[in-house]
Amino acid sequence: MYLCISPLRHKQTGCHISSLYVDCLLYADDILLLSPTAAGLQEMLDVCSDSARSLSLLFNVNKSHCIVIGKMHSDVIQSMYLDSQCIEWSNSIKYLGVYLQSGKTVKFDINPCKRAFYAACNSIFMHGSDINELALLSLQESYSLSIIMYAAPALAFTSKQIQELNACWNSDIRGLFGYSKHESVKTVLLGLGRLNVRHLIMKRKVKFYKSLCLSNNSFLYNIFACV
């Protein structure tokens, strides 16, 4: 991958966060290119095409998408090409399990997360009819709650989105302990020594930001310092 990253940095067509230059993010075989202009992005795609060709590798264009975040998000932008194949512009993309939406600012789509959460909840209820309530609660926390908490400390959710995620978990607690949809579960959570989703996210954000602040990774530390 160094053969691809080095030419990208040489181009200097990526984004700048304060004095920090960021052109691509990589995790395993997932690559996210960042550019403030369409022309710059096309240059970066050309570099990736040339690097892949020299390594006898191919990018899967069908799984590649472009998205605009910023004041030009509603404009019609020229098509991007990778290995002479067109990459579609999308309203949303999935990267490392997180759904980003096109818009004036960075936004996240929580609907896929909510659907996966309810699917996990229903599966546990369906196969756990003979398990006591506390054991079921432990299973729901491990397999269902973890879905809506995935990456939450690093994401900028709106108040409405946090409220929706909190409502998902409250709904699960109601089903677990036989409450009606109009009954509050605050007392149940307090009695069990549990926090609601809103406070869980706040607690994990504090831990996440602390780890960034104390990180020995210069990139992470500089990103945190720029926020």
XYZ file of N, CA and C in Angstrom:
681
model
N 0.807 -1.204 0.000
C 0.000 0.000 0.000
C 0.853 1.272 0.000
N 2.103 1.138 0.485
C 2.976 2.314 0.504
C 3.179 2.865 -0.900
N 3.215 1.942 -1.908
C 3.398 2.370 -3.288
C 2.245 3.237 -3.771
N 1.078 3.082 -3.124
C -0.087 3.894 -3.480
C -0.136 5.185 -2.661
N 0.209 5.091 -1.376
C 0.100 6.237 -0.481
C 1.140 7.307 -0.797
N 2.358 6.891 -1.064
C 3.426 7.860 -1.300
C 3.134 8.790 -2.481
N 2.696 8.272 -3.650
C 2.347 9.181 -4.761
C 1.159 10.076 -4.443
N 0.211 9.584 -3.643
C -0.941 10.401 -3.258
C -0.483 11.609 -2.451
N 0.418 11.375 -1.518
C 0.914 12.475 -0.696
C 1.741 13.450 -1.523
N 2.430 12.920 -2.501
C 3.225 13.786 -3.371
C 2.320 14.730 -4.177
N 1.106 14.275 -4.525
C 0.163 15.088 -5.284
C -0.338 16.286 -4.475
N -0.494 16.105 -3.161
C -0.989 17.169 -2.279
C -2.363 17.694 -2.717
N -3.229 16.779 -3.159
C -4.579 17.170 -3.570
C -5.628 16.743 -2.544
N -5.165 16.324 -1.367
C -6.083 15.900 -0.315
C -6.575 17.069 0.517
N -7.075 16.762 1.689
C -7.641 17.785 2.584
C -6.642 18.174 3.666
N -6.861 19.353 4.212
C -6.047 19.832 5.328
C -6.941 20.098 6.539
N -6.574 19.541 7.666
C -7.237 19.827 8.933
C -6.260 20.654 9.742
N -6.491 21.969 9.770
C -5.505 22.898 10.317
C -4.218 22.718 9.509
N -3.119 22.375 10.139
C -1.850 22.191 9.414
C -1.606 20.727 9.070
N -2.557 19.866 9.381
C -2.389 18.434 9.162
C -2.955 18.042 7.796
N -2.153 17.383 6.976
C -2.576 16.961 5.648
C -3.122 15.538 5.711
N -4.332 15.340 5.189
C -4.974 14.031 5.174
C -5.504 13.775 3.770
N -5.000 12.731 3.123
C -5.457 12.430 1.768
C -6.197 11.104 1.670
N -5.860 10.142 2.519
C -6.563 8.858 2.459
C -6.536 8.179 3.822
N -7.569 7.390 4.053
C -7.672 6.573 5.255
C -7.769 5.125 4.808
N -6.996 4.255 5.430
C -6.980 2.859 5.033
C -7.200 1.947 6.232
N -7.980 0.908 5.996
C -8.132 -0.156 6.993
C -8.328 -1.456 6.217
N -7.353 -2.358 6.319
C -7.363 -3.590 5.533
C -7.460 -3.229 4.047
N -8.517 -3.696 3.361
C -8.641 -3.383 1.929
C -9.637 -2.267 1.659
N -10.052 -1.542 2.707
C -10.967 -0.411 2.541
C -10.168 0.889 2.467
N -10.349 1.622 1.393
C -9.619 2.875 1.182
C -10.613 4.015 1.025
N -10.400 5.077 1.792
C -11.231 6.270 1.699
C -10.356 7.434 1.265
N -10.638 7.997 0.082
C -9.893 9.145 -0.432
C -10.614 10.435 -0.069
N -9.862 11.449 0.333
C -10.424 12.743 0.729
C -9.817 13.846 -0.119
N -10.680 14.646 -0.738
C -10.186 15.748 -1.558
C -11.182 16.902 -1.505
N -10.700 18.146 -1.460
C -11.604 19.302 -1.438
C -12.176 19.653 -2.807
N -11.637 19.050 -3.887
C -12.117 19.365 -5.237
C -12.325 18.079 -6.033
N -13.217 18.156 -7.039
C -13.461 17.011 -7.918
C -12.225 16.712 -8.759
N -11.554 17.764 -9.211
C -10.346 17.570 -10.016
C -9.258 16.873 -9.207
N -9.130 17.279 -7.950
C -8.143 16.651 -7.084
C -8.469 15.191 -6.827
N -9.739 14.902 -6.648
C -10.161 13.522 -6.429
C -9.853 12.656 -7.645
N -10.105 13.188 -8.840
C -9.811 12.421 -10.052
C -8.320 12.135 -10.169
N -7.488 13.103 -9.816
C -6.040 12.882 -9.823
C -5.662 11.753 -8.877
N -6.290 11.729 -7.714
C -5.999 10.683 -6.729
C -6.450 9.322 -7.233
N -7.604 9.282 -7.895
C -8.087 8.022 -8.463
C -7.144 7.523 -9.558
N -6.597 8.454 -10.330
C -5.641 8.070 -11.377
C -4.378 7.476 -10.761
N -3.938 8.048 -9.654
C -2.757 7.517 -8.958
C -3.034 6.109 -8.461
N -4.222 5.902 -7.902
C -4.591 4.573 -7.408
C -4.650 3.565 -8.549
N -5.187 3.991 -9.700
C -5.257 3.108 -10.869
C -3.860 2.695 -11.320
N -2.951 3.664 -11.409
C -1.579 3.383 -11.861
C -0.858 2.474 -10.867
N -1.059 2.741 -9.561
C -0.395 1.927 -8.533
C -0.915 0.493 -8.551
N -2.233 0.335 -8.684
C -2.829 -1.003 -8.719
C -2.351 -1.770 -9.954
N -2.255 -1.065 -11.077
C -1.813 -1.703 -12.315
C -0.374 -2.204 -12.188
N 0.467 -1.426 -11.516
C 1.867 -1.836 -11.337
C 2.000 -3.032 -10.404
N 0.992 -3.244 -9.555
C 0.998 -4.372 -8.612
C 0.141 -5.536 -9.098
N -0.395 -5.392 -10.321
C -1.279 -6.420 -10.901
C -2.524 -6.639 -10.039
N -3.061 -5.532 -9.540
C -4.274 -5.576 -8.733
C -5.398 -4.831 -9.453
N -6.629 -5.117 -9.052
C -7.785 -4.444 -9.628
C -8.693 -3.926 -8.524
N -9.195 -2.701 -8.675
C -10.207 -2.174 -7.770
C -11.582 -2.632 -8.237
N -12.466 -2.901 -7.271
C -13.846 -3.268 -7.590
C -14.659 -1.981 -7.721
N -14.869 -1.547 -8.954
C -15.573 -0.286 -9.195
C -17.026 -0.376 -8.731
N -17.615 -1.570 -8.799
C -19.007 -1.742 -8.382
C -19.200 -1.493 -6.889
N -18.129 -1.621 -6.125
C -18.201 -1.372 -4.691
C -17.592 -0.024 -4.315
N -17.275 0.774 -5.305
C -16.671 2.086 -5.066
C -17.712 3.176 -5.323
N -17.733 4.181 -4.463
C -18.711 5.263 -4.587
C -18.070 6.592 -4.216
N -18.652 7.663 -4.735
C -18.221 9.021 -4.388
C -19.358 9.728 -3.659
N -18.995 10.582 -2.739
C -19.988 11.338 -1.973
C -19.451 12.749 -1.744
N -20.358 13.721 -1.719
C -19.962 15.116 -1.507
C -20.456 15.575 -0.140
N -19.556 16.149 0.635
C -19.910 16.758 1.915
C -19.388 18.191 1.885
N -20.294 19.142 1.997
C -19.902 20.546 1.918
C -20.936 21.368 1.181
N -20.605 22.593 0.889
C -21.575 23.514 0.302
C -21.960 23.143 -1.125
N -21.194 22.259 -1.778
C -21.509 21.858 -3.146
C -22.245 20.521 -3.212
N -22.782 20.080 -2.089
C -23.380 18.741 -2.042
C -24.577 18.581 -2.971
N -25.262 19.681 -3.299
C -26.443 19.593 -4.163
C -26.127 19.918 -5.624
N -24.866 20.230 -5.933
C -24.478 20.571 -7.304
C -24.291 19.307 -8.149
N -24.412 19.474 -9.457
C -24.133 18.386 -10.392
C -22.635 18.395 -10.680
N -21.968 17.305 -10.351
C -20.517 17.228 -10.487
C -20.163 16.176 -11.526
N -19.113 16.444 -12.257
C -18.679 15.529 -13.311
C -18.399 14.140 -12.739
N -18.550 13.138 -13.586
C -18.329 11.753 -13.171
C -16.849 11.514 -12.871
N -16.596 10.629 -11.921
C -15.236 10.224 -11.585
C -14.953 8.870 -12.240
N -13.687 8.620 -12.556
C -13.326 7.377 -13.228
C -12.161 6.690 -12.518
N -12.263 5.379 -12.416
C -11.217 4.546 -11.840
C -10.961 3.409 -12.822
N -9.755 3.342 -13.349
C -9.430 2.357 -14.394
C -10.374 2.490 -15.583
N -10.671 3.716 -15.957
C -11.543 4.036 -17.105
C -12.993 3.615 -16.888
N -13.355 3.255 -15.672
C -14.732 2.891 -15.355
C -15.349 3.961 -14.458
N -16.595 4.285 -14.742
C -17.268 5.362 -14.018
C -17.645 4.936 -12.607
N -17.412 5.831 -11.657
C -17.829 5.612 -10.273
C -19.048 6.486 -10.001
N -20.095 5.880 -9.483
C -21.342 6.602 -9.252
C -21.237 7.537 -8.054
N -21.882 8.710 -8.171
C -22.043 9.596 -7.021
C -23.229 9.097 -6.202
N -23.086 9.073 -4.890
C -24.116 8.498 -4.028
C -24.561 9.501 -2.974
N -25.755 9.274 -2.461
C -26.253 10.094 -1.349
C -25.722 9.605 -0.015
N -25.264 8.358 0.017
C -24.703 7.819 1.261
C -23.712 6.717 0.918
N -22.764 6.496 1.804
C -21.794 5.415 1.642
C -21.621 4.718 2.988
N -21.170 3.482 2.932
C -20.867 2.727 4.145
C -19.365 2.542 4.225
N -18.769 2.967 5.332
C -17.333 2.791 5.526
C -17.096 2.259 6.930
N -16.533 1.064 7.001
C -16.251 0.395 8.268
C -17.506 0.284 9.140
N -18.625 -0.001 8.514
C -19.860 -0.209 9.256
C -20.621 1.048 9.601
N -20.106 2.211 9.197
C -20.751 3.495 9.486
C -21.296 4.070 8.182
N -22.541 4.543 8.225
C -23.180 5.091 7.033
C -23.091 6.626 7.062
N -22.349 7.186 6.089
C -22.217 8.639 5.969
C -23.152 9.140 4.886
N -23.754 10.302 5.118
C -24.694 10.883 4.176
C -24.130 12.159 3.562
N -24.483 12.360 2.306
C -24.108 13.591 1.628
C -24.888 14.758 2.223
N -24.235 15.902 2.377
C -24.907 17.064 2.942
C -23.944 18.210 3.150
N -24.449 19.300 3.669
C -23.611 20.470 3.904
C -22.573 20.196 4.978
N -22.945 19.366 5.952
C -22.016 18.956 7.004
C -22.007 17.428 7.081
N -21.077 16.895 7.833
C -20.997 15.440 7.995
C -22.223 14.953 8.756
N -22.952 14.004 8.160
C -24.136 13.438 8.783
C -24.057 11.918 8.711
N -24.738 11.274 9.645
C -24.710 9.823 9.706
C -26.132 9.269 9.650
N -26.289 8.174 8.930
C -27.585 7.519 8.786
C -27.669 6.400 9.822
N -28.607 6.503 10.762
C -28.727 5.489 11.816
C -29.806 4.458 11.501
N -30.536 4.621 10.409
C -31.617 3.687 10.095
C -31.139 2.252 9.888
N -30.038 2.011 9.151
C -29.544 0.628 9.036
C -29.167 0.042 10.394
N -28.614 0.882 11.260
C -28.243 0.461 12.610
C -29.476 0.054 13.411
N -30.549 0.841 13.296
C -31.786 0.541 14.015
C -32.407 -0.764 13.522
N -32.377 -0.984 12.221
C -32.931 -2.225 11.666
C -32.151 -3.436 12.159
N -30.811 -3.320 12.173
C -29.982 -4.425 12.658
C -30.219 -4.669 14.150
N -30.438 -3.577 14.900
C -30.699 -3.694 16.327
C -31.981 -4.483 16.589
N -33.063 -4.107 15.919
C -34.347 -4.790 16.136
C -34.284 -6.240 15.669
N -33.534 -6.515 14.611
C -33.385 -7.892 14.150
C -32.680 -8.741 15.208
N -31.638 -8.171 15.832
C -30.913 -8.892 16.890
C -31.806 -9.108 18.111
N -32.562 -8.062 18.473
C -33.477 -8.171 19.616
C -34.493 -9.294 19.406
N -35.129 -9.299 18.244
C -36.156 -10.296 17.956
C -35.587 -11.706 17.931
N -34.367 -11.845 17.425
C -33.733 -13.159 17.386
C -33.481 -13.688 18.790
N -33.024 -12.804 19.682
C -32.759 -13.223 21.062
C -34.057 -13.580 21.768
N -35.094 -12.766 21.578
C -36.382 -13.061 22.203
C -36.951 -14.393 21.688
N -36.771 -14.632 20.394
C -37.339 -15.832 19.782
C -36.660 -17.103 20.291
N -35.351 -17.032 20.518
C -34.614 -18.217 20.946
C -34.364 -18.260 22.457
N -34.837 -17.242 23.172
C -34.562 -17.201 24.610
C -35.796 -17.214 25.478
N -36.839 -17.866 25.006
C -38.102 -17.868 25.760
C -37.991 -18.580 27.106
N -37.044 -19.489 27.249
C -36.894 -20.252 28.498
C -35.799 -19.684 29.406
N -35.253 -18.524 29.030
C -34.167 -17.927 29.815
C -34.745 -16.842 30.716
N -34.206 -16.722 31.935
C -34.730 -15.708 32.853
C -34.384 -14.302 32.372
N -35.060 -13.325 32.942
C -34.985 -11.952 32.448
C -33.585 -11.362 32.515
N -32.873 -11.596 33.613
C -31.537 -11.017 33.748
C -30.555 -11.619 32.753
N -30.711 -12.921 32.483
C -29.847 -13.560 31.482
C -30.154 -12.995 30.093
N -31.453 -12.784 29.814
C -31.837 -12.185 28.542
C -31.300 -10.764 28.414
N -31.335 -10.020 29.518
C -30.815 -8.654 29.518
C -29.332 -8.655 29.164
N -28.599 -9.602 29.741
C -27.168 -9.701 29.449
C -26.929 -10.000 27.972
N -27.757 -10.872 27.396
C -27.630 -11.191 25.979
C -27.965 -9.974 25.110
N -29.024 -9.253 25.499
C -29.420 -8.068 24.732
C -28.334 -7.000 24.789
N -27.700 -6.859 25.937
C -26.627 -5.865 26.066
C -25.421 -6.250 25.209
N -25.131 -7.549 25.151
C -23.949 -8.015 24.417
C -24.145 -7.976 22.907
N -25.342 -8.360 22.457
C -25.549 -8.531 21.016
C -26.437 -7.474 20.369
N -27.312 -6.831 21.138
C -28.213 -5.829 20.554
C -27.759 -4.410 20.859
N -27.542 -4.127 22.139
C -27.095 -2.786 22.528
C -25.777 -2.433 21.857
N -24.903 -3.421 21.703
C -23.600 -3.161 21.079
C -23.737 -2.672 19.637
N -24.854 -3.028 18.981
C -25.070 -2.604 17.597
C -25.301 -1.098 17.522
N -26.153 -0.568 18.410
C -26.429 0.875 18.359
C -25.313 1.689 19.023
N -24.452 1.020 19.771
C -23.333 1.726 20.390
C -22.067 1.668 19.534
N -22.115 0.894 18.452
C -20.929 0.734 17.610
C -20.461 2.089 17.065
N -19.224 2.440 17.354
C -18.576 3.674 16.877
C -19.249 4.950 17.384
N -20.258 4.826 18.252
C -21.009 6.006 18.719
C -20.127 7.092 19.347
N -19.112 6.744 20.139
C -18.284 7.805 20.739
C -17.571 8.680 19.718
N -17.318 8.141 18.521
C -16.573 8.902 17.512
C -17.470 9.636 16.531
N -18.791 9.433 16.640
C -19.713 10.018 15.673
C -20.447 11.212 16.256
N -20.734 12.176 15.398
C -21.444 13.396 15.824
C -22.934 13.221 15.541
N -23.625 12.525 16.432
C -25.063 12.348 16.280
C -25.793 13.631 16.665
N -26.948 13.845 16.038
C -27.807 14.948 16.454
C -28.579 14.526 17.703
N -29.165 15.503 18.385
C -29.966 15.188 19.571
C -31.130 14.265 19.221
N -31.724 14.500 18.034
C -32.832 13.663 17.593
C -32.383 12.225 17.370
N -31.211 12.032 16.792
C -30.707 10.684 16.553
C -30.421 9.955 17.857
N -29.839 10.670 18.817
C -29.583 10.058 20.123
C -30.888 9.671 20.789
N -31.887 10.522 20.648
C -33.209 10.230 21.195
C -33.808 8.977 20.536
N -33.617 8.829 19.236
C -34.131 7.662 18.525
C -33.425 6.391 18.984
N -32.117 6.451 19.143
C -31.363 5.290 19.611
C -31.754 4.929 21.038
N -31.989 5.960 21.847
C -32.412 5.732 23.223
C -33.790 5.061 23.253
N -34.671 5.492 22.336
C -36.012 4.911 22.250
C -35.939 3.442 21.832
N -34.982 3.100 20.987
C -34.798 1.700 20.581
C -34.499 0.820 21.786
N -33.560 1.277 22.605
C -33.164 0.484 23.772
C -34.287 0.430 24.809
N -34.985 1.545 24.994
C -36.116 1.558 25.929
C -37.199 0.581 25.482
N -37.433 0.506 24.178
C -38.412 -0.424 23.634
C -38.018 -1.867 23.931
N -36.741 -2.152 23.819
C -36.239 -3.497 24.117
C -36.429 -3.833 25.598
N -36.146 -2.875 26.469
C -36.313 -3.090 27.912
C -37.788 -3.332 28.248
N -38.675 -2.594 27.599
C -40.108 -2.793 27.829
C -40.530 -4.215 27.449
N -40.055 -4.677 26.306
C -40.391 -6.027 25.878
C -39.810 -7.081 26.801
N -38.637 -6.802 27.322
C -37.962 -7.754 28.201
C -38.676 -7.924 29.537
N -39.173 -6.801 30.090
C -39.789 -6.851 31.423
C -41.310 -6.688 31.381
N -41.896 -6.769 30.214
C -43.344 -6.768 30.089
C -44.019 -5.436 30.334
N -43.340 -4.341 30.007
C -43.937 -3.010 30.153
C -44.693 -2.645 28.879
N -45.708 -1.811 29.017
C -46.423 -1.319 27.836
C -45.610 -0.194 27.209
N -45.942 0.165 25.961
C -45.156 1.163 25.236
C -45.281 2.562 25.820
N -46.266 2.780 26.695
C -46.456 4.104 27.297
C -45.786 4.219 28.675
N -45.252 3.120 29.190
C -44.644 3.139 30.518
C -43.155 3.484 30.442
N -42.704 4.277 31.396
C -41.302 4.659 31.458
C -40.468 3.522 32.053
N -39.244 3.377 31.553
C -38.357 2.324 32.072
C -37.165 2.931 32.829
N -37.249 4.210 33.144
C -36.150 4.850 33.869
C -35.890 4.161 35.199
N -36.962 3.860 35.930
C -36.810 3.228 37.241
C -36.187 1.852 37.111
N -36.572 1.113 36.069
C -36.010 -0.223 35.847
C -34.510 -0.139 35.605
N -34.101 0.787 34.739
C -32.678 0.943 34.438
C -31.885 1.350 35.681
N -32.439 2.278 36.447
C -31.758 2.708 37.674
C -31.648 1.566 38.671
N -32.738 0.810 38.798
C -32.742 -0.309 39.732
C -31.743 -1.394 39.363
N -31.494 -1.533 38.073
C -30.535 -2.533 37.589
C -29.112 -1.973 37.493
N -28.968 -0.697 37.839
C -27.646 -0.079 37.773
C -27.165 0.169 36.353
N -28.126 0.371 35.435
C -27.799 0.609 34.039
C -28.037 2.061 33.656
N -27.293 2.510 32.628
C -27.489 3.845 32.077
C -28.319 3.753 30.808
N -29.025 4.838 30.477
C -29.707 4.852 29.189
C -28.692 5.141 28.087
N -29.131 5.047 26.845
C -28.217 5.186 25.710
C -27.571 6.566 25.677
N -28.340 7.604 25.975
C -27.797 8.962 25.958
C -26.584 9.084 26.883
N -26.704 8.570 28.091
C -25.601 8.682 29.046
C -24.478 7.689 28.747
N -24.820 6.555 28.146
C -23.773 5.618 27.732
C -22.874 6.249 26.672
N -23.495 6.954 25.720
C -22.719 7.615 24.671
C -21.832 8.703 25.267
N -22.386 9.484 26.192
C -21.600 10.543 26.836
C -20.412 9.955 27.580
N -20.649 8.870 28.320
C -19.580 8.233 29.093
C -18.482 7.697 28.181
N -18.893 7.076 27.078
C -17.905 6.502 26.158
C -17.167 7.583 25.380
N -17.843 8.715 25.115
C -17.169 9.830 24.441
C -16.036 10.377 25.302
N -16.295 10.504 26.597
C -15.263 10.999 27.514
C -14.062 10.064 27.492
N -14.326 8.758 27.541
C -13.248 7.766 27.513
C -12.510 7.803 26.183
N -13.269 7.978 25.077
C -12.675 8.021 23.743
C -11.780 9.244 23.590
N -12.277 10.418 23.990
C -11.488 11.643 23.860
C -10.258 11.614 24.763
N -10.398 10.989 25.915
C -9.241 10.869 26.812
C -8.157 10.011 26.176
N -8.584 8.898 25.540
C -7.604 8.025 24.886
C -6.925 8.734 23.719
N -7.672 9.592 23.004
C -7.068 10.362 21.916
C -6.043 11.356 22.453
N -6.430 12.013 23.521
C -5.550 13.026 24.111
C -4.252 12.417 24.617
N -4.332 11.183 25.129
C -3.158 10.524 25.699
C -2.462 9.592 24.715
N -2.965 9.558 23.481
C -2.429 8.627 22.491
C -1.000 8.973 22.086
N -0.196 7.940 21.868
C 1.163 8.130 21.368
C 1.188 8.253 19.851
N 0.015 8.004 19.218
C -0.084 8.126 17.768
C -0.195 9.606 17.404
N 0.796 10.120 16.707
C 0.843 11.559 16.404
C -0.334 11.992 15.542
N -0.785 11.121 14.625
C -1.911 11.464 13.753
C -3.178 11.651 14.583
N -3.474 10.670 15.456
C -4.668 10.766 16.294
C -4.588 11.961 17.232
N -3.408 12.194 17.793
C -3.247 13.311 18.720
C -3.482 14.645 18.008
N -2.956 14.777 16.792
C -3.112 16.023 16.037
C -4.555 16.231 15.591
N -5.247 15.147 15.235
C -6.662 15.247 14.883
C -7.448 15.749 16.081
N -7.172 15.197 17.248
C -7.882 15.611 18.469
C -7.571 17.069 18.781
N -6.331 17.491 18.586
C -5.936 18.868 18.899
C -6.600 19.869 17.968
N -6.961 19.409 16.745
C -7.589 20.314 15.776
C -9.083 20.458 15.998
N -9.677 19.528 16.723
C -11.135 19.552 16.925
C -11.504 20.688 17.858
